[in-house]
Amino acid sequence: GYCCQRDVASEMERAVRHTGSEVVINTGDNFYPVGIRSSADSQIDASYRNVYLRRGFAMQKTNWWSILGNHDHLGNYQAVLDMHSDDGVWKMPSR
């Protein structure tokens, strides 16, 4: 992940455990700087799964409702939409 992402993820994890939240509202610009090429792009692991869904994190079971941002449109935005069926917690059924 990029600078400070793991710090943010740790604070989000604390908040999820403290509040019992079952959802994250993800407001776009999911993959910097130019989106992703496919739903198997290595950046998905590097800046999402390995950062926010780390082993032992409660966020592994937290639904991520997401929208597309302008950076996502610079890449293959359909790949971000396709993550809906590839990932058990990523929720983006349409654009």
PDB file of C-alpha atoms in Angstrom:
ATOM      1  CA  GLY A   1       0.000   0.000   0.000  1.00  0.00           C
ATOM      2  CA  TYR A   2       0.911   3.645  -0.340  1.00  0.00           C
ATOM      3  CA  CYS A   3       2.193   5.909   2.413  1.00  0.00           C
ATOM      4  CA  CYS A   4       0.211   5.689   5.613  1.00  0.00           C
ATOM      5  CA  GLN A   5      -2.328   3.149   4.282  1.00  0.00           C
ATOM      6  CA  ARG A   6      -1.419   0.586   6.943  1.00  0.00           C
ATOM      7  CA  ASP A   7      -1.801   3.252   9.651  1.00  0.00           C
ATOM      8  CA  VAL A   8      -5.250   4.133   8.323  1.00  0.00           C
ATOM      9  CA  ALA A   9      -6.160   0.437   8.095  1.00  0.00           C
ATOM     10  CA  SER A  10      -5.115  -0.118  11.720  1.00  0.00           C
ATOM     11  CA  GLU A  11      -7.307   2.780  12.877  1.00  0.00           C
ATOM     12  CA  MET A  12     -10.203   1.521  10.760  1.00  0.00           C
ATOM     13  CA  GLU A  13      -9.752  -1.917  12.316  1.00  0.00           C
ATOM     14  CA  ARG A  14      -9.900  -0.395  15.804  1.00  0.00           C
ATOM     15  CA  ALA A  15     -13.105   1.440  14.874  1.00  0.00           C
ATOM     16  CA  VAL A  16     -14.722  -1.719  13.432  1.00  0.00           C
ATOM     17  CA  ARG A  17     -13.898  -3.693  16.578  1.00  0.00           C
ATOM     18  CA  HIS A  18     -15.096  -0.872  18.859  1.00  0.00           C
ATOM     19  CA  THR A  19     -18.363  -0.155  17.033  1.00  0.00           C
ATOM     20  CA  GLY A  20     -19.172  -3.558  15.578  1.00  0.00           C
ATOM     21  CA  SER A  21     -19.576  -1.978  12.163  1.00  0.00           C
ATOM     22  CA  GLU A  22     -20.526  -4.341   9.378  1.00  0.00           C
ATOM     23  CA  VAL A  23     -19.871  -2.001   6.463  1.00  0.00           C
ATOM     24  CA  VAL A  24     -17.247   0.352   5.035  1.00  0.00           C
ATOM     25  CA  ILE A  25     -18.440   3.069   2.651  1.00  0.00           C
ATOM     26  CA  ASN A  26     -15.648   3.447   0.122  1.00  0.00           C
ATOM     27  CA  THR A  27     -16.037   6.727  -1.763  1.00  0.00           C
ATOM     28  CA  GLY A  28     -14.023   6.075  -4.913  1.00  0.00           C
ATOM     29  CA  ASP A  29     -10.494   6.508  -6.207  1.00  0.00           C
ATOM     30  CA  ASN A  30      -9.883   2.938  -5.147  1.00  0.00           C
ATOM     31  CA  PHE A  31      -6.618   2.356  -7.006  1.00  0.00           C
ATOM     32  CA  TYR A  32      -3.983   5.052  -7.575  1.00  0.00           C
ATOM     33  CA  PRO A  33      -2.644   6.497  -9.703  1.00  0.00           C
ATOM     34  CA  VAL A  34      -4.291   5.096 -12.857  1.00  0.00           C
ATOM     35  CA  GLY A  35      -6.713   2.396 -11.733  1.00  0.00           C
ATOM     36  CA  ILE A  36      -6.169  -1.292 -12.442  1.00  0.00           C
ATOM     37  CA  ARG A  37      -5.862  -3.366 -15.624  1.00  0.00           C
ATOM     38  CA  SER A  38      -7.872  -6.432 -14.566  1.00  0.00           C
ATOM     39  CA  SER A  39      -9.635  -7.877 -11.532  1.00  0.00           C
ATOM     40  CA  ALA A  40      -6.455  -9.947 -11.008  1.00  0.00           C
ATOM     41  CA  ASP A  41      -4.182  -6.862 -10.991  1.00  0.00           C
ATOM     42  CA  SER A  42      -1.420  -7.129  -8.366  1.00  0.00           C
ATOM     43  CA  GLN A  43      -2.379  -3.697  -7.027  1.00  0.00           C
ATOM     44  CA  ILE A  44      -5.592  -5.176  -5.586  1.00  0.00           C
ATOM     45  CA  ASP A  45      -3.535  -7.276  -3.183  1.00  0.00           C
ATOM     46  CA  ALA A  46      -0.839  -4.640  -2.633  1.00  0.00           C
ATOM     47  CA  SER A  47      -3.128  -1.738  -1.765  1.00  0.00           C
ATOM     48  CA  TYR A  48      -6.402  -3.367  -0.678  1.00  0.00           C
ATOM     49  CA  ARG A  49      -6.433  -7.000   0.461  1.00  0.00           C
ATOM     50  CA  ASN A  50      -2.970  -7.058   2.078  1.00  0.00           C
ATOM     51  CA  VAL A  51      -3.624  -3.717   3.763  1.00  0.00           C
ATOM     52  CA  TYR A  52      -7.269  -3.699   4.881  1.00  0.00           C
ATOM     53  CA  LEU A  53      -8.123  -7.414   4.920  1.00  0.00           C
ATOM     54  CA  ARG A  54      -5.040  -8.691   6.745  1.00  0.00           C
ATOM     55  CA  ARG A  55      -5.234 -11.997   8.581  1.00  0.00           C
ATOM     56  CA  GLY A  56      -6.936 -11.567  11.928  1.00  0.00           C
ATOM     57  CA  PHE A  57      -8.574  -8.268  10.988  1.00  0.00           C
ATOM     58  CA  ALA A  58     -12.307  -7.991  11.684  1.00  0.00           C
ATOM     59  CA  MET A  59     -12.505  -6.081   8.397  1.00  0.00           C
ATOM     60  CA  GLN A  60     -12.062  -9.423   6.599  1.00  0.00           C
ATOM     61  CA  LYS A  61     -15.788  -9.891   7.288  1.00  0.00           C
ATOM     62  CA  THR A  62     -16.830  -6.266   6.760  1.00  0.00           C
ATOM     63  CA  ASN A  63     -18.664  -5.448   3.531  1.00  0.00           C
ATOM     64  CA  TRP A  64     -16.970  -2.729   1.461  1.00  0.00           C
ATOM     65  CA  TRP A  65     -19.635  -0.803  -0.483  1.00  0.00           C
ATOM     66  CA  SER A  66     -17.667   1.072  -3.097  1.00  0.00           C
ATOM     67  CA  ILE A  67     -18.130   3.548  -5.923  1.00  0.00           C
ATOM     68  CA  LEU A  68     -15.857   4.402  -8.823  1.00  0.00           C
ATOM     69  CA  GLY A  69     -13.667   7.508  -8.724  1.00  0.00           C
ATOM     70  CA  ASN A  70     -11.870   9.415 -11.449  1.00  0.00           C
ATOM     71  CA  HIS A  71      -8.623   7.450 -10.909  1.00  0.00           C
ATOM     72  CA  ASP A  72     -10.527   4.191 -11.393  1.00  0.00           C
ATOM     73  CA  HIS A  73     -11.780   5.455 -14.774  1.00  0.00           C
ATOM     74  CA  LEU A  74      -8.167   6.036 -15.872  1.00  0.00           C
ATOM     75  CA  GLY A  75      -7.710   2.263 -15.814  1.00  0.00           C
ATOM     76  CA  ASN A  76     -10.117  -0.553 -16.608  1.00  0.00           C
ATOM     77  CA  TYR A  77     -13.105   0.467 -14.495  1.00  0.00           C
ATOM     78  CA  GLN A  78     -14.884  -2.763 -15.456  1.00  0.00           C
ATOM     79  CA  ALA A  79     -12.148  -4.635 -13.582  1.00  0.00           C
ATOM     80  CA  VAL A  80     -13.096  -2.755 -10.396  1.00  0.00           C
ATOM     81  CA  LEU A  81     -16.742  -3.677 -10.989  1.00  0.00           C
ATOM     82  CA  ASP A  82     -15.718  -7.306 -11.563  1.00  0.00           C
ATOM     83  CA  MET A  83     -14.179  -7.435  -8.086  1.00  0.00           C
ATOM     84  CA  HIS A  84     -17.796  -7.629  -6.868  1.00  0.00           C
ATOM     85  CA  SER A  85     -17.926 -11.267  -7.912  1.00  0.00           C
ATOM     86  CA  ASP A  86     -14.259 -12.040  -7.154  1.00  0.00           C
ATOM     87  CA  ASP A  87     -14.106 -10.827  -3.567  1.00  0.00           C
ATOM     88  CA  GLY A  88     -16.526 -11.834  -0.815  1.00  0.00           C
ATOM     89  CA  VAL A  89     -16.617  -8.401   0.816  1.00  0.00           C
ATOM     90  CA  TRP A  90     -16.199  -5.955  -2.103  1.00  0.00           C
ATOM     91  CA  LYS A  91     -19.680  -4.731  -3.038  1.00  0.00           C
ATOM     92  CA  MET A  92     -20.039  -2.841  -6.295  1.00  0.00           C
ATOM     93  CA  PRO A  93     -22.806  -4.503  -8.288  1.00  0.00           C
ATOM     94  CA  SER A  94     -23.046  -1.728 -10.908  1.00  0.00           C
ATOM     95  CA  ARG A  95     -21.650   1.680 -11.786  1.00  0.00           C
TER      96      ARG A  95
END
